[in-house]
JSON list of C-alpha atoms in Angstrom, two decimals:
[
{"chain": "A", "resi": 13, "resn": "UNK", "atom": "CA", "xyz": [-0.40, -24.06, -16.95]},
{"chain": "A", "resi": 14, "resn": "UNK", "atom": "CA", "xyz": [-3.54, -22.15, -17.63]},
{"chain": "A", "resi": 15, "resn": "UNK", "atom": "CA", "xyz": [-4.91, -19.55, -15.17]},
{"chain": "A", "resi": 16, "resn": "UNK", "atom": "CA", "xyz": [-8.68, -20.42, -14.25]},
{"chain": "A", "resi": 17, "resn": "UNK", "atom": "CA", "xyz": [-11.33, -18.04, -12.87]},
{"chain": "A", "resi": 18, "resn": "UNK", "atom": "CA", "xyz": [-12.54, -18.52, -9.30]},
{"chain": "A", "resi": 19, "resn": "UNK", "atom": "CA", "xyz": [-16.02, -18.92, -10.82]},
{"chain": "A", "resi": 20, "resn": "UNK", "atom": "CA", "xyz": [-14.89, -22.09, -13.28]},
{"chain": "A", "resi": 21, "resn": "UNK", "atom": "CA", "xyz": [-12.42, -23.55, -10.94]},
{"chain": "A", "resi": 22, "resn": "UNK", "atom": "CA", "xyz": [-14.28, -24.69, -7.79]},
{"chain": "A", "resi": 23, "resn": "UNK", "atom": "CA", "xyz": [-14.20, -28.01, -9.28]},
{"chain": "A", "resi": 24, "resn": "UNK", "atom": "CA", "xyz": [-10.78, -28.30, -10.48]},
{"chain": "A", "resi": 25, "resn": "UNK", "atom": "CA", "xyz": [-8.85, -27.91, -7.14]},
{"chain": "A", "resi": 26, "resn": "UNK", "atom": "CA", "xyz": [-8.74, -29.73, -4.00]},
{"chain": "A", "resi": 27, "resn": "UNK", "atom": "CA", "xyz": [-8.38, -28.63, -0.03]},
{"chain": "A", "resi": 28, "resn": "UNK", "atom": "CA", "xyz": [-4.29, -28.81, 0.75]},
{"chain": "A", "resi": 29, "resn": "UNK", "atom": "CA", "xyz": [-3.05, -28.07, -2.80]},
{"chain": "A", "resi": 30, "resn": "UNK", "atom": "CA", "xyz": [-0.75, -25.81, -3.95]},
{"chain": "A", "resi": 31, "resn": "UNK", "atom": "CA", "xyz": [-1.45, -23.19, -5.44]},
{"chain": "A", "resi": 32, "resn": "UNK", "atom": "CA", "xyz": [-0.48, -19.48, -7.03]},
{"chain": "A", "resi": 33, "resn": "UNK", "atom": "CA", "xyz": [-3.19, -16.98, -6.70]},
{"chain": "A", "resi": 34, "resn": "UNK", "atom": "CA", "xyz": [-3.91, -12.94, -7.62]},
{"chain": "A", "resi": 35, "resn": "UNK", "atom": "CA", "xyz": [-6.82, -10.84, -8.31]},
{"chain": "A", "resi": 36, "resn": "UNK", "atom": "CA", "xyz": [-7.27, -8.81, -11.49]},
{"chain": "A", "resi": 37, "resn": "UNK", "atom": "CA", "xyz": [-4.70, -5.68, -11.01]},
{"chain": "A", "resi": 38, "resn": "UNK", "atom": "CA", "xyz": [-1.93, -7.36, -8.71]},
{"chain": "A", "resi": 39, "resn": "UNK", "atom": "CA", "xyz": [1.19, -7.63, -10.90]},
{"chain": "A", "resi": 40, "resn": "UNK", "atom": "CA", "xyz": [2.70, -10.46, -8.24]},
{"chain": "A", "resi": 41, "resn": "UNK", "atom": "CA", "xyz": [1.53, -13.92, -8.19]},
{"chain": "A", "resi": 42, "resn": "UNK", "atom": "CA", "xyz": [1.08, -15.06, -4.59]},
{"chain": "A", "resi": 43, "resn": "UNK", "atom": "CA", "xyz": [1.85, -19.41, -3.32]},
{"chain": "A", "resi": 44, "resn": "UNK", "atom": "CA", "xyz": [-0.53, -20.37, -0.99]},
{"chain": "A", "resi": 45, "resn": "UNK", "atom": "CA", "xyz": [-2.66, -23.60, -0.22]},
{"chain": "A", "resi": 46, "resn": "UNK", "atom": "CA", "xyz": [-6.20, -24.36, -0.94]},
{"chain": "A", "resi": 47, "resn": "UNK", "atom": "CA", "xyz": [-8.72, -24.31, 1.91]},
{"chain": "A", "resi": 48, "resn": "UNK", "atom": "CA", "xyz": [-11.83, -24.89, 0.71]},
{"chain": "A", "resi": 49, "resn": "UNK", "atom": "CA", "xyz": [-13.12, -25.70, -2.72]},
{"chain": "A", "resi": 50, "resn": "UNK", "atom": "CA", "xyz": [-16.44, -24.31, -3.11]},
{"chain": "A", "resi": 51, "resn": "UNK", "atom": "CA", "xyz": [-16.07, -21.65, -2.63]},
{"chain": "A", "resi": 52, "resn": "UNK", "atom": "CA", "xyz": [-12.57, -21.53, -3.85]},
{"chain": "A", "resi": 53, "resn": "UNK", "atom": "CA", "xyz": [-10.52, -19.87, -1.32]},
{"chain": "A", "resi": 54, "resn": "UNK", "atom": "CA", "xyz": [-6.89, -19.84, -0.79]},
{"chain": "A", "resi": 55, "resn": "UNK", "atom": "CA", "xyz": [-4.47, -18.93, 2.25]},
{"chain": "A", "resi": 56, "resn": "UNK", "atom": "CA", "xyz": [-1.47, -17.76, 0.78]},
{"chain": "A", "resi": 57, "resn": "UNK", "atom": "CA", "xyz": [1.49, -18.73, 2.86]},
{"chain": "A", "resi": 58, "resn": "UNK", "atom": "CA", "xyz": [2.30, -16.36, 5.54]},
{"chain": "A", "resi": 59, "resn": "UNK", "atom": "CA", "xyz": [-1.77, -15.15, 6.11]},
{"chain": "A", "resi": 60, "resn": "UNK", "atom": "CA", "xyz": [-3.58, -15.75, 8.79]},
{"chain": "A", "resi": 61, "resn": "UNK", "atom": "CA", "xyz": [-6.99, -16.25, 6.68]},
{"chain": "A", "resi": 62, "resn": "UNK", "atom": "CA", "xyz": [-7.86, -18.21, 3.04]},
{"chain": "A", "resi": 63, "resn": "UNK", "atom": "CA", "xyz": [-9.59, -15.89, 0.59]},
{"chain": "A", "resi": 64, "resn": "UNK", "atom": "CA", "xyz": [-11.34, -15.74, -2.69]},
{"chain": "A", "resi": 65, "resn": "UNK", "atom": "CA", "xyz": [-9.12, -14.85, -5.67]},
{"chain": "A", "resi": 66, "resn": "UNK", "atom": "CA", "xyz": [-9.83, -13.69, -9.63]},
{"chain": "A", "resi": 67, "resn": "UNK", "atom": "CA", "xyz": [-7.49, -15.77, -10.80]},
{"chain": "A", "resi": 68, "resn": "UNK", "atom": "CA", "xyz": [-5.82, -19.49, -9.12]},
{"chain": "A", "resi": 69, "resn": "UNK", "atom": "CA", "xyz": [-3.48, -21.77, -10.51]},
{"chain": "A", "resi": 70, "resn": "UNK", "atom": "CA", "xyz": [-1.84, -24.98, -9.56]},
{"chain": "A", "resi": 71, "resn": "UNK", "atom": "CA", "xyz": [1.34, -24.94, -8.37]},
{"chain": "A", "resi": 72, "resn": "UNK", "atom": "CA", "xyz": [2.65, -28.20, -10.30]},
{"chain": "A", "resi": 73, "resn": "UNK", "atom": "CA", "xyz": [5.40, -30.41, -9.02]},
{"chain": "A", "resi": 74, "resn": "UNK", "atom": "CA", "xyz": [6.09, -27.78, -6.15]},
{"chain": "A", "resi": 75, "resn": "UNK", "atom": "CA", "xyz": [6.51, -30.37, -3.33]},
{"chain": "A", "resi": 76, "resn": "UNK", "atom": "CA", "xyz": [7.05, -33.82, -5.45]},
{"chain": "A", "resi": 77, "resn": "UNK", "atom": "CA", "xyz": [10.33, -33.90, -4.33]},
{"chain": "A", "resi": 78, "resn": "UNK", "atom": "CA", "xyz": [10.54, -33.56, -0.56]},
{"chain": "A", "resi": 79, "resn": "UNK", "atom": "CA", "xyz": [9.05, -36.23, 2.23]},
{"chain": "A", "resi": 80, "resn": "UNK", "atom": "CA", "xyz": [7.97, -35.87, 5.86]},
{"chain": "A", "resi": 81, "resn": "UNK", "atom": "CA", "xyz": [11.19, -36.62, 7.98]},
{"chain": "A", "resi": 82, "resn": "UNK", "atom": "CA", "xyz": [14.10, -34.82, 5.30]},
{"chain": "A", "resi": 83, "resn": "UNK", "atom": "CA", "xyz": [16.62, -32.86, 6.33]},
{"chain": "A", "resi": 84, "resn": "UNK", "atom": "CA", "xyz": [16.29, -29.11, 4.50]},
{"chain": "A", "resi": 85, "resn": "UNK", "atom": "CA", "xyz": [17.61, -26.04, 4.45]},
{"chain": "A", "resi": 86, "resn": "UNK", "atom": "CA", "xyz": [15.12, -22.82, 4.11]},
{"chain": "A", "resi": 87, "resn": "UNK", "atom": "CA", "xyz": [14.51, -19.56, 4.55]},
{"chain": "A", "resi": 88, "resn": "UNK", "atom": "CA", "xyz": [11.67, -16.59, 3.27]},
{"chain": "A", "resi": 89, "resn": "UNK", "atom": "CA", "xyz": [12.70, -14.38, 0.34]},
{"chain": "A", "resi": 90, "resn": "UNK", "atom": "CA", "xyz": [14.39, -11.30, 1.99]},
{"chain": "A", "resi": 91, "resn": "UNK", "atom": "CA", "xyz": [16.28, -13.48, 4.45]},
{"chain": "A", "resi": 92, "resn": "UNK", "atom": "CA", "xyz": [20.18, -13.46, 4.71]},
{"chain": "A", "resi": 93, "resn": "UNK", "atom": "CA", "xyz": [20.09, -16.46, 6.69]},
{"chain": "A", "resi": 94, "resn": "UNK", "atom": "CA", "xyz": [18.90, -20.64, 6.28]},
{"chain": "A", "resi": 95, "resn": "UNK", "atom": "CA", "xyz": [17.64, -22.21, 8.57]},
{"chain": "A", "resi": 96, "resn": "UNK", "atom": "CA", "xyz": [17.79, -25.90, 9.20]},
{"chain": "A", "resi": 97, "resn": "UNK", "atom": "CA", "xyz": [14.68, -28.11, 9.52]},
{"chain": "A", "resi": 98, "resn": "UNK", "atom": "CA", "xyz": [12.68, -30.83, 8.62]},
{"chain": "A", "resi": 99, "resn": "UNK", "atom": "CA", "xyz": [9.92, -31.61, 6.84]},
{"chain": "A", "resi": 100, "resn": "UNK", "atom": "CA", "xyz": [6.86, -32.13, 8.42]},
{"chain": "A", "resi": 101, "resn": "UNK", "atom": "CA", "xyz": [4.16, -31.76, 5.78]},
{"chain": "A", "resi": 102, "resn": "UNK", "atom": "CA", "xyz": [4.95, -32.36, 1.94]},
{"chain": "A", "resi": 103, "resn": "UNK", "atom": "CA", "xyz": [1.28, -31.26, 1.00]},
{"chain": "A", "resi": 104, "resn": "UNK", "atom": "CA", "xyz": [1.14, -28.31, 1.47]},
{"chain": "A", "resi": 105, "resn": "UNK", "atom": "CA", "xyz": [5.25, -28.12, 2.16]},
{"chain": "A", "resi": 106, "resn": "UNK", "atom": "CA", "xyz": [5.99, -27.43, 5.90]},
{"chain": "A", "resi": 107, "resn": "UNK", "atom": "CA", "xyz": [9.14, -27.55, 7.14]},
{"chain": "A", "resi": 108, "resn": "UNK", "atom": "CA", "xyz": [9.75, -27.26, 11.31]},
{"chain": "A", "resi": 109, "resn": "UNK", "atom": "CA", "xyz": [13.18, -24.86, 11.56]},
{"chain": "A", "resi": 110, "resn": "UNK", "atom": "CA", "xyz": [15.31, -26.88, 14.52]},
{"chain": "A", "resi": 111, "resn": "UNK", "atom": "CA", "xyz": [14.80, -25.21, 17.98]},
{"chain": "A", "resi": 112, "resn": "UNK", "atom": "CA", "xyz": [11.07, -23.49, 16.60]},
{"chain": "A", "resi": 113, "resn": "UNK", "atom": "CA", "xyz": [7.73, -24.70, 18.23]},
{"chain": "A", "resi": 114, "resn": "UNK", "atom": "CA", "xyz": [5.78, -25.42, 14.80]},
{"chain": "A", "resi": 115, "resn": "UNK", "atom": "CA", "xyz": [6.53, -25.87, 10.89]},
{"chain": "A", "resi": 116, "resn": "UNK", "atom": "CA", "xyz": [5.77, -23.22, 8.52]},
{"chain": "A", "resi": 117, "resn": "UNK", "atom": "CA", "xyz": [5.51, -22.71, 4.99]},
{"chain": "A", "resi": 118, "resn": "UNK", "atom": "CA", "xyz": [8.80, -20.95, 3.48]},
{"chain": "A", "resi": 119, "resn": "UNK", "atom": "CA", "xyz": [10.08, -18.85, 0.36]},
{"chain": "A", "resi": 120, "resn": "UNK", "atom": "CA", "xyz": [12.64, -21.27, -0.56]},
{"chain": "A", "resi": 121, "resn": "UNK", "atom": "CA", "xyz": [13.66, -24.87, 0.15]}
]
């Protein structure tokens, strides 16, 4: 995929896609969903607040194969354990862990 500048990509994303996103310097990519797109800002999963970003790229294909309703398995990078869920959001992917309150974005599914 080709990495677009905030400036020329206002127009090429939409609110609720996924997408990875870093500024000029940051040697780690970060996933996170659109939230507005002009301006272009992105939440990256885990944040409490959407930002602005040097450089944004869509996350292609990330969710395609999950629907609202599956059984998963999940868990964030540095966690021993899965968890058990189920998908309540393929767009952006959310998945509610059995027993928890409210669905959240994960690491891995």
């Amino acid at each position: 995929s080709t990495t677009l500048s905030t400036a020329n990509a206002a127009v090429a994303f939409r609110v609720s896609q996924r997408v990875r996103c870093k500024d000029k310097g940051d040697a780690q990519w970060r996933t996170g969903t659109v939230t507005s797109s002009r301006p272009l800002k992105v939440q990256v999963d885990g944040w409490d607040r959407a930002h602005s970003w040097d450089q944004v790229e869509a996350v292609s294909g990330s969710t395609a194969a999950f629907c609202v309703s599956q059984r998963v398995r999940c868990k964030d990078k540095g966690d021993a354990q899965w968890r058990t869920g189920t998908v309540t959001s393929a767009d952006p992917l959310e998945v509610q862990v059995d027993g928890w309150d409210s669905a959240h974005s994960w690491d891995q599914v």
